[in-house]
Amino acid sequence: NRLATKIRQAWGFRQQQLGHHSWPAPRVEAIESWLDEQWLRCVDLGVMAAGAGTPVNPQMELILWEQAIDQDSGKPDMLLPGTLTRQARSAYDIVQRWQVSDVILQQETPMFWRWVEHFRRALTTHRLITVADKANVVRQTYKDGLLPSPPSIHLCGFDYLSPLYEDVLTNTATQITRDEAKKRPAQAVKLACFSESQELSAAVTWAAARQQSDPEARIGIIIPDLSRLRGQTERLLYSQLNPGYNLPQQSRQAPPFNISAGISLSSSPLVSNALLLLELNRRQLPLETLCQILNSPFWGESAPKVRAETETQLREKAQM
Protein backbone atom coordinates (compact mmCIF):
# COMPACT_ATOMS: atom_id res chain seq x y z
CA ASN A 1 0.00 0.00 0.00
CA ARG A 2 2.83 2.39 0.83
CA LEU A 3 4.56 1.69 -2.48
CA ALA A 4 1.31 2.08 -4.42
CA THR A 5 0.77 5.50 -2.82
CA LYS A 6 4.30 6.63 -3.72
CA ILE A 7 3.88 5.50 -7.33
CA ARG A 8 0.65 7.48 -7.65
CA GLN A 9 2.34 10.54 -6.14
CA ALA A 10 5.29 10.23 -8.52
CA TRP A 11 2.91 9.91 -11.45
CA GLY A 12 1.08 13.07 -10.40
CA PHE A 13 4.35 14.97 -9.97
CA ARG A 14 5.45 13.90 -13.43
CA GLN A 15 2.17 15.06 -14.97
CA GLN A 16 2.62 18.46 -13.33
CA GLN A 17 6.13 18.70 -14.77
CA LEU A 18 4.67 18.05 -18.22
CA GLY A 19 2.31 20.99 -17.71
CA HIS A 20 -0.89 19.00 -17.34
CA HIS A 21 -3.66 20.35 -15.12
CA SER A 22 -5.61 17.09 -14.96
CA TRP A 23 -4.98 13.48 -15.89
CA PRO A 24 -6.59 10.06 -15.46
CA ALA A 25 -5.57 8.33 -12.26
CA PRO A 26 -3.36 5.30 -12.85
CA ARG A 27 -4.60 1.95 -11.56
CA VAL A 28 -1.96 1.14 -8.96
CA GLU A 29 -2.93 -1.22 -6.17
CA ALA A 30 -1.37 -3.50 -3.59
CA ILE A 31 -1.97 -7.08 -4.64
CA GLU A 32 -4.18 -7.88 -1.64
CA SER A 33 -6.39 -4.87 -2.34
CA TRP A 34 -6.59 -5.84 -6.00
CA LEU A 35 -7.61 -9.41 -5.10
CA ASP A 36 -10.33 -8.09 -2.77
CA GLU A 37 -11.68 -5.92 -5.58
CA GLN A 38 -11.64 -8.83 -8.05
CA TRP A 39 -13.41 -11.11 -5.59
CA LEU A 40 -16.16 -8.52 -5.12
CA ARG A 41 -16.54 -8.40 -8.89
CA CYS A 42 -17.01 -12.18 -8.83
CA VAL A 43 -19.69 -11.77 -6.16
CA ASP A 44 -21.48 -9.08 -8.19
CA LEU A 45 -21.28 -11.33 -11.24
CA GLY A 46 -23.07 -14.09 -9.34
CA VAL A 47 -20.24 -16.63 -9.53
CA MET A 48 -21.40 -19.62 -7.48
CA ALA A 49 -18.02 -20.22 -5.86
CA ALA A 50 -17.90 -16.60 -4.68
CA GLY A 51 -21.17 -17.07 -2.81
CA ALA A 52 -19.92 -20.17 -1.00
CA GLY A 53 -18.94 -18.22 2.07
CA THR A 54 -18.10 -14.94 3.76
CA PRO A 55 -14.42 -13.98 4.25
CA VAL A 56 -13.40 -14.92 7.77
CA ASN A 57 -12.08 -12.03 9.86
CA PRO A 58 -8.75 -12.45 11.71
CA GLN A 59 -10.35 -12.67 15.16
CA MET A 60 -12.78 -15.42 14.15
CA GLU A 61 -9.99 -17.26 12.35
CA LEU A 62 -7.92 -17.38 15.54
CA ILE A 63 -10.91 -18.67 17.51
CA LEU A 64 -11.49 -21.46 14.99
CA TRP A 65 -7.83 -22.48 15.11
CA GLU A 66 -7.87 -22.52 18.90
CA GLN A 67 -10.94 -24.77 18.86
CA ALA A 68 -9.29 -27.08 16.31
CA ILE A 69 -6.18 -27.45 18.47
CA ASP A 70 -8.12 -27.75 21.73
CA GLN A 71 -10.37 -30.54 20.42
CA ASP A 72 -7.48 -32.63 19.08
CA SER A 73 -7.34 -35.64 21.40
CA GLY A 74 -3.93 -36.62 20.05
CA LYS A 75 -2.09 -33.42 20.99
CA PRO A 76 0.50 -33.44 23.83
CA ASP A 77 -1.03 -32.96 27.30
CA MET A 78 1.10 -29.90 28.10
CA LEU A 79 0.23 -28.09 24.86
CA LEU A 80 -1.83 -24.92 25.39
CA PRO A 81 -4.03 -24.21 22.32
CA GLY A 82 -3.92 -20.44 22.80
CA THR A 83 -0.14 -20.36 22.36
CA LEU A 84 -0.22 -21.94 18.88
CA THR A 85 -3.20 -20.32 17.18
CA ARG A 86 -1.25 -17.59 15.38
CA GLN A 87 1.43 -20.05 14.24
CA ALA A 88 -1.23 -22.45 12.97
CA ARG A 89 -3.01 -19.69 11.04
CA SER A 90 0.28 -18.50 9.52
CA ALA A 91 1.30 -22.05 8.60
CA TYR A 92 -2.03 -22.74 6.89
CA ASP A 93 -1.78 -19.47 4.97
CA ILE A 94 1.64 -20.59 3.68
CA VAL A 95 0.22 -24.02 2.84
CA GLN A 96 -2.51 -22.44 0.72
CA ARG A 97 -0.36 -19.81 -0.96
CA TRP A 98 2.36 -22.32 -1.86
CA GLN A 99 -0.20 -24.98 -2.78
CA VAL A 100 1.18 -27.69 -0.52
CA SER A 101 -0.79 -30.89 -1.15
CA ASP A 102 -2.90 -32.60 1.49
CA VAL A 103 -0.87 -35.79 0.96
CA ILE A 104 2.31 -34.05 2.09
CA LEU A 105 0.55 -32.63 5.15
CA GLN A 106 -0.80 -36.07 6.10
CA GLN A 107 2.59 -37.73 5.72
CA GLU A 108 4.91 -35.10 7.21
CA THR A 109 2.76 -33.22 9.75
CA PRO A 110 -0.02 -35.56 10.94
CA MET A 111 -0.93 -33.47 14.01
CA PHE A 112 -1.15 -30.24 12.02
CA TRP A 113 -3.18 -32.11 9.39
CA ARG A 114 -5.76 -33.03 12.04
CA TRP A 115 -6.04 -29.36 12.97
CA VAL A 116 -6.42 -28.41 9.29
CA GLU A 117 -9.24 -30.92 8.82
CA HIS A 118 -11.07 -29.57 11.87
CA PHE A 119 -10.51 -25.96 10.73
CA ARG A 120 -11.85 -26.70 7.25
CA ARG A 121 -14.95 -28.38 8.66
CA ALA A 122 -15.55 -25.33 10.87
CA LEU A 123 -15.24 -23.02 7.86
CA THR A 124 -17.78 -25.11 5.95
CA THR A 125 -20.16 -25.21 8.92
CA HIS A 126 -20.09 -21.43 9.36
CA ARG A 127 -19.92 -20.71 5.60
CA LEU A 128 -16.58 -18.92 5.82
CA ILE A 129 -13.61 -18.70 3.45
CA THR A 130 -9.97 -17.62 3.82
CA VAL A 131 -7.99 -15.04 1.82
CA ALA A 132 -6.44 -17.82 -0.26
CA ASP A 133 -9.91 -19.23 -0.99
CA LYS A 134 -10.89 -15.83 -2.39
CA ALA A 135 -7.79 -15.86 -4.61
CA ASN A 136 -8.77 -19.30 -5.92
CA VAL A 137 -12.23 -17.98 -6.83
CA VAL A 138 -10.67 -15.07 -8.74
CA ARG A 139 -8.27 -17.42 -10.55
CA GLN A 140 -11.02 -19.78 -11.67
CA THR A 141 -13.36 -16.97 -12.72
CA TYR A 142 -10.74 -15.43 -15.00
CA LYS A 143 -9.74 -18.89 -16.25
CA ASP A 144 -13.36 -19.57 -17.23
CA GLY A 145 -13.49 -16.25 -19.08
CA LEU A 146 -16.31 -14.86 -16.94
CA LEU A 147 -14.40 -11.62 -16.29
CA PRO A 148 -12.72 -9.57 -19.06
CA SER A 149 -8.93 -9.81 -18.82
CA PRO A 150 -6.85 -6.63 -18.69
CA PRO A 151 -4.32 -6.36 -21.54
CA SER A 152 -1.35 -6.28 -19.16
CA ILE A 153 -0.30 -6.22 -15.52
CA HIS A 154 2.97 -4.72 -14.36
CA LEU A 155 4.46 -5.92 -11.06
CA CYS A 156 6.62 -3.61 -9.00
CA GLY A 157 8.53 -4.32 -5.81
CA PHE A 158 8.08 -8.10 -5.61
CA ASP A 159 11.05 -10.22 -4.57
CA TYR A 160 8.93 -13.27 -5.35
CA LEU A 161 5.32 -14.34 -5.77
CA SER A 162 3.76 -17.42 -4.22
CA PRO A 163 2.61 -20.08 -6.72
CA LEU A 164 -1.04 -19.26 -5.95
CA TYR A 165 -0.63 -15.58 -6.82
CA GLU A 166 1.48 -16.45 -9.88
CA ASP A 167 -1.33 -18.69 -11.06
CA VAL A 168 -3.96 -16.00 -10.41
CA LEU A 169 -2.07 -13.40 -12.44
CA THR A 170 -1.26 -15.87 -15.24
CA ASN A 171 -4.97 -16.57 -15.68
CA THR A 172 -5.90 -12.88 -15.39
CA ALA A 173 -3.79 -11.03 -17.96
CA THR A 174 -2.25 -11.99 -21.26
CA GLN A 175 0.94 -10.06 -20.53
CA ILE A 176 2.76 -9.90 -17.19
CA THR A 177 5.79 -7.62 -16.86
CA ARG A 178 8.02 -6.89 -13.87
CA ASP A 179 10.17 -3.97 -12.82
CA GLU A 180 13.83 -4.30 -13.70
CA ALA A 181 15.25 -2.67 -10.57
CA LYS A 182 17.28 -5.75 -9.66
CA LYS A 183 19.12 -5.66 -12.98
CA ARG A 184 20.49 -2.18 -12.41
CA PRO A 185 23.96 -2.08 -10.85
CA ALA A 186 23.74 -1.36 -7.12
CA GLN A 187 26.25 0.64 -5.11
CA ALA A 188 26.07 -1.08 -1.75
CA VAL A 189 28.48 -0.90 1.15
CA LYS A 190 28.69 -3.73 3.66
CA LEU A 191 29.31 -2.69 7.26
CA ALA A 192 29.94 -5.19 10.06
CA CYS A 193 28.49 -4.36 13.49
CA PHE A 194 29.04 -6.05 16.82
CA SER A 195 25.44 -5.91 18.02
CA GLU A 196 21.90 -5.22 16.92
CA SER A 197 21.91 -1.86 18.75
CA GLN A 198 25.12 -0.78 17.04
CA GLU A 199 23.71 -1.77 13.67
CA LEU A 200 20.53 0.24 14.25
CA SER A 201 22.49 3.26 15.49
CA ALA A 202 24.76 3.14 12.43
CA ALA A 203 21.76 3.02 10.09
CA VAL A 204 20.10 6.02 11.76
CA THR A 205 23.37 8.00 11.76
CA TRP A 206 23.79 7.28 8.05
CA ALA A 207 20.21 8.38 7.32
CA ALA A 208 20.67 11.62 9.27
CA ALA A 209 23.87 12.41 7.35
CA ARG A 210 22.16 11.78 4.02
CA GLN A 211 19.23 13.97 5.03
CA GLN A 212 21.51 16.86 5.97
CA SER A 213 23.39 16.64 2.67
CA ASP A 214 20.19 16.40 0.63
CA PRO A 215 17.06 17.64 2.48
CA GLU A 216 14.81 16.65 -0.44
CA ALA A 217 16.00 13.05 -0.54
CA ARG A 218 13.65 10.21 0.40
CA ILE A 219 15.57 7.86 2.66
CA GLY A 220 14.45 4.44 3.82
CA ILE A 221 15.77 2.10 6.50
CA ILE A 222 14.63 -1.51 6.26
CA ILE A 223 14.38 -3.17 9.68
CA PRO A 224 13.23 -6.82 9.52
CA ASP A 225 11.91 -6.92 13.10
CA LEU A 226 10.57 -3.39 13.20
CA SER A 227 7.66 -4.09 15.56
CA ARG A 228 10.02 -5.25 18.30
CA LEU A 229 12.54 -2.45 17.70
CA ARG A 230 10.06 0.35 17.11
CA GLY A 231 10.64 2.16 20.42
CA GLN A 232 14.43 2.07 20.11
CA THR A 233 14.26 3.15 16.46
CA GLU A 234 12.00 6.09 17.29
CA ARG A 235 14.30 7.31 20.08
CA LEU A 236 17.36 7.14 17.82
CA LEU A 237 15.64 8.96 14.97
CA TYR A 238 14.42 11.71 17.29
CA SER A 239 17.88 12.16 18.81
CA GLN A 240 19.49 12.45 15.36
CA LEU A 241 16.85 14.41 13.46
CA ASN A 242 15.25 16.44 16.25
CA PRO A 243 17.72 16.82 19.12
CA GLY A 244 16.28 18.20 22.33
CA TYR A 245 12.83 16.84 21.53
CA ASN A 246 12.46 15.51 25.09
CA LEU A 247 13.39 18.71 26.91
CA PRO A 248 10.67 20.03 29.29
CA GLN A 249 10.03 23.30 27.44
CA GLN A 250 10.21 21.79 23.97
CA SER A 251 7.02 22.34 21.94
CA ARG A 252 5.45 19.22 20.48
CA GLN A 253 5.96 18.88 16.72
CA ALA A 254 5.24 16.28 14.08
CA PRO A 255 8.26 13.97 13.77
CA PRO A 256 10.47 14.51 10.70
CA PHE A 257 10.21 10.80 9.86
CA ASN A 258 7.62 8.07 9.45
CA ILE A 259 7.71 4.58 10.94
CA SER A 260 5.56 2.08 9.08
CA ALA A 261 4.97 -0.10 12.16
CA GLY A 262 2.24 1.65 14.11
CA ILE A 263 1.29 1.12 17.74
CA SER A 264 -1.87 -0.90 18.13
CA LEU A 265 -4.42 0.04 20.76
CA SER A 266 -3.95 -3.37 22.39
CA SER A 267 -0.27 -2.60 23.03
CA SER A 268 -0.97 0.56 25.04
CA PRO A 269 -0.47 -0.16 28.76
CA LEU A 270 -4.04 0.36 30.01
CA VAL A 271 -5.79 -1.55 27.20
CA SER A 272 -3.13 -4.27 27.22
CA ASN A 273 -3.72 -4.90 30.90
CA ALA A 274 -7.50 -4.89 30.44
CA LEU A 275 -7.10 -7.61 27.81
CA LEU A 276 -4.87 -9.56 30.17
CA LEU A 277 -7.61 -9.51 32.80
CA LEU A 278 -10.06 -10.88 30.21
CA GLU A 279 -7.63 -13.77 29.67
CA LEU A 280 -8.68 -15.03 33.11
CA ASN A 281 -11.85 -16.37 31.44
CA ARG A 282 -9.75 -19.11 29.84
CA ARG A 283 -9.41 -22.51 31.47
CA GLN A 284 -5.62 -22.51 31.08
CA LEU A 285 -3.07 -19.71 30.94
CA PRO A 286 0.71 -19.66 30.44
CA LEU A 287 2.71 -18.84 33.57
CA GLU A 288 4.09 -15.67 31.95
CA THR A 289 0.57 -14.31 31.40
CA LEU A 290 -0.41 -14.94 35.02
CA CYS A 291 2.72 -13.19 36.24
CA GLN A 292 2.00 -10.22 33.97
CA ILE A 293 -1.48 -9.95 35.45
CA LEU A 294 -0.11 -10.13 38.99
CA ASN A 295 2.36 -7.32 38.30
CA SER A 296 -0.16 -5.04 36.59
CA PRO A 297 -0.63 -1.68 38.39
CA PHE A 298 -4.02 -1.05 36.76
CA TRP A 299 -6.23 -3.21 38.97
CA GLY A 300 -6.78 -3.73 42.69
CA GLU A 301 -4.61 -2.43 45.50
CA SER A 302 -0.88 -2.32 44.94
CA ALA A 303 -0.01 -4.90 47.68
CA PRO A 304 3.44 -5.59 46.21
CA LYS A 305 4.35 -8.10 48.91
CA VAL A 306 1.22 -10.21 48.38
CA ARG A 307 1.63 -10.17 44.62
CA ALA A 308 5.31 -11.11 44.85
CA GLU A 309 4.54 -14.02 47.18
CA THR A 310 1.79 -15.25 44.88
CA GLU A 311 4.10 -15.11 41.86
CA THR A 312 6.77 -17.03 43.78
CA GLN A 313 4.26 -19.76 44.63
CA LEU A 314 3.09 -19.99 41.01
CA ARG A 315 6.65 -20.32 39.73
CA GLU A 316 7.45 -22.98 42.32
CA LYS A 317 4.39 -25.02 41.31
CA ALA A 318 5.30 -24.66 37.63
CA GLN A 319 8.65 -26.36 38.33
CA MET A 320 7.04 -29.41 39.96
mmCIF file with all atom_site columns, N, CA and C in Angstrom, residues 16 61 86 124 130 169 177 191 224 227 229 245 247 249 253 284 302:
data_model
loop_
_atom_site.group_PDB
_atom_site.id
_atom_site.type_symbol
_atom_site.label_atom_id
_atom_site.label_alt_id
_atom_site.label_comp_id
_atom_site.label_asym_id
_atom_site.label_entity_id
_atom_site.label_seq_id
_atom_site.pdbx_PDB_ins_code
_atom_site.Cartn_x
_atom_site.Cartn_y
_atom_site.Cartn_z
_atom_site.occupancy
_atom_site.B_iso_or_equiv
_atom_site.pdbx_formal_charge
_atom_site.auth_seq_id
_atom_site.auth_comp_id
_atom_site.auth_asym_id
_atom_site.auth_atom_id
_atom_site.pdbx_PDB_model_num
ATOM 1  N N  . GLN A 1 16  ? 2.481   17.023  -13.572 1.00 0.00 ? 16  GLN A N  1
ATOM 2  C CA . GLN A 1 16  ? 2.618   18.462  -13.332 1.00 0.00 ? 16  GLN A CA 1
ATOM 3  C C  . GLN A 1 16  ? 3.839   19.012  -14.063 1.00 0.00 ? 16  GLN A C  1
ATOM 4  N N  . GLU A 1 61  ? -10.924 -16.241 12.818  1.00 0.00 ? 61  GLU A N  1
ATOM 5  C CA . GLU A 1 61  ? -9.987  -17.258 12.348  1.00 0.00 ? 61  GLU A CA 1
ATOM 6  C C  . GLU A 1 61  ? -9.152  -17.811 13.501  1.00 0.00 ? 61  GLU A C  1
ATOM 7  N N  . ARG A 1 86  ? -1.813  -18.480 16.408  1.00 0.00 ? 86  ARG A N  1
ATOM 8  C CA . ARG A 1 86  ? -1.249  -17.594 15.379  1.00 0.00 ? 86  ARG A CA 1
ATOM 9  C C  . ARG A 1 86  ? -0.288  -18.358 14.468  1.00 0.00 ? 86  ARG A C  1
ATOM 10 N N  . THR A 1 124 ? -16.612 -24.658 6.712   1.00 0.00 ? 124 THR A N  1
ATOM 11 C CA . THR A 1 124 ? -17.781 -25.105 5.950   1.00 0.00 ? 124 THR A CA 1
ATOM 12 C C  . THR A 1 124 ? -19.063 -24.945 6.765   1.00 0.00 ? 124 THR A C  1
ATOM 13 N N  . THR A 1 130 ? -11.203 -18.320 3.489   1.00 0.00 ? 130 THR A N  1
ATOM 14 C CA . THR A 1 130 ? -9.968  -17.620 3.815   1.00 0.00 ? 130 THR A CA 1
ATOM 15 C C  . THR A 1 130 ? -9.569  -16.701 2.661   1.00 0.00 ? 130 THR A C  1
ATOM 16 N N  . LEU A 1 169 ? -2.437  -14.424 -11.464 1.00 0.00 ? 169 LEU A N  1
ATOM 17 C CA . LEU A 1 169 ? -2.069  -13.401 -12.439 1.00 0.00 ? 169 LEU A CA 1
ATOM 18 C C  . LEU A 1 169 ? -1.932  -13.985 -13.837 1.00 0.00 ? 169 LEU A C  1
ATOM 19 N N  . THR A 1 177 ? 4.423   -8.174  -16.850 1.00 0.00 ? 177 THR A N  1
ATOM 20 C CA . THR A 1 177 ? 5.785   -7.618  -16.859 1.00 0.00 ? 177 THR A CA 1
ATOM 21 C C  . THR A 1 177 ? 6.191   -7.275  -15.426 1.00 0.00 ? 177 THR A C  1
ATOM 22 N N  . LEU A 1 191 ? 28.716  -3.143  6.011   1.00 0.00 ? 191 LEU A N  1
ATOM 23 C CA . LEU A 1 191 ? 29.306  -2.686  7.263   1.00 0.00 ? 191 LEU A CA 1
ATOM 24 C C  . LEU A 1 191 ? 29.034  -3.716  8.352   1.00 0.00 ? 191 LEU A C  1
ATOM 25 N N  . PRO A 1 224 ? 14.057  -5.602  9.593   1.00 0.00 ? 224 PRO A N  1
ATOM 26 C CA . PRO A 1 224 ? 13.233  -6.821  9.517   1.00 0.00 ? 224 PRO A CA 1
ATOM 27 C C  . PRO A 1 224 ? 12.288  -7.002  10.703  1.00 0.00 ? 224 PRO A C  1
ATOM 28 N N  . SER A 1 227 ? 8.632   -4.168  14.464  1.00 0.00 ? 227 SER A N  1
ATOM 29 C CA . SER A 1 227 ? 7.657   -4.087  15.559  1.00 0.00 ? 227 SER A CA 1
ATOM 30 C C  . SER A 1 227 ? 8.351   -4.181  16.915  1.00 0.00 ? 227 SER A C  1
ATOM 31 N N  . LEU A 1 229 ? 11.533  -3.503  17.534  1.00 0.00 ? 229 LEU A N  1
ATOM 32 C CA . LEU A 1 229 ? 12.542  -2.446  17.696  1.00 0.00 ? 229 LEU A CA 1
ATOM 33 C C  . LEU A 1 229 ? 11.969  -1.048  17.494  1.00 0.00 ? 229 LEU A C  1
ATOM 34 N N  . TYR A 1 245 ? 14.275  17.042  21.615  1.00 0.00 ? 245 TYR A N  1
ATOM 35 C CA . TYR A 1 245 ? 12.829  16.837  21.535  1.00 0.00 ? 245 TYR A CA 1
ATOM 36 C C  . TYR A 1 245 ? 12.198  16.518  22.888  1.00 0.00 ? 245 TYR A C  1
ATOM 37 N N  . LEU A 1 247 ? 13.183  17.705  25.881  1.00 0.00 ? 247 LEU A N  1
ATOM 38 C CA . LEU A 1 247 ? 13.395  18.715  26.913  1.00 0.00 ? 247 LEU A CA 1
ATOM 39 C C  . LEU A 1 247 ? 12.042  19.222  27.426  1.00 0.00 ? 247 LEU A C  1
ATOM 40 N N  . GLN A 1 249 ? 10.666  22.147  28.075  1.00 0.00 ? 249 GLN A N  1
ATOM 41 C CA . GLN A 1 249 ? 10.030  23.296  27.443  1.00 0.00 ? 249 GLN A CA 1
ATOM 42 C C  . GLN A 1 249 ? 9.889   23.147  25.931  1.00 0.00 ? 249 GLN A C  1
ATOM 43 N N  . GLN A 1 253 ? 6.026   18.726  18.167  1.00 0.00 ? 253 GLN A N  1
ATOM 44 C CA . GLN A 1 253 ? 5.962   18.880  16.718  1.00 0.00 ? 253 GLN A CA 1
ATOM 45 C C  . GLN A 1 253 ? 5.807   17.505  16.070  1.00 0.00 ? 253 GLN A C  1
ATOM 46 N N  . GLN A 1 284 ? -7.050  -22.373 30.858  1.00 0.00 ? 284 GLN A N  1
ATOM 47 C CA . GLN A 1 284 ? -5.616  -22.509 31.078  1.00 0.00 ? 284 GLN A CA 1
ATOM 48 C C  . GLN A 1 284 ? -4.910  -21.255 30.596  1.00 0.00 ? 284 GLN A C  1
ATOM 49 N N  . SER A 1 302 ? -2.237  -2.008  45.370  1.00 0.00 ? 302 SER A N  1
ATOM 50 C CA . SER A 1 302 ? -0.876  -2.323  44.936  1.00 0.00 ? 302 SER A CA 1
ATOM 51 C C  . SER A 1 302 ? -0.366  -3.608  45.598  1.00 0.00 ? 302 SER A C  1
#
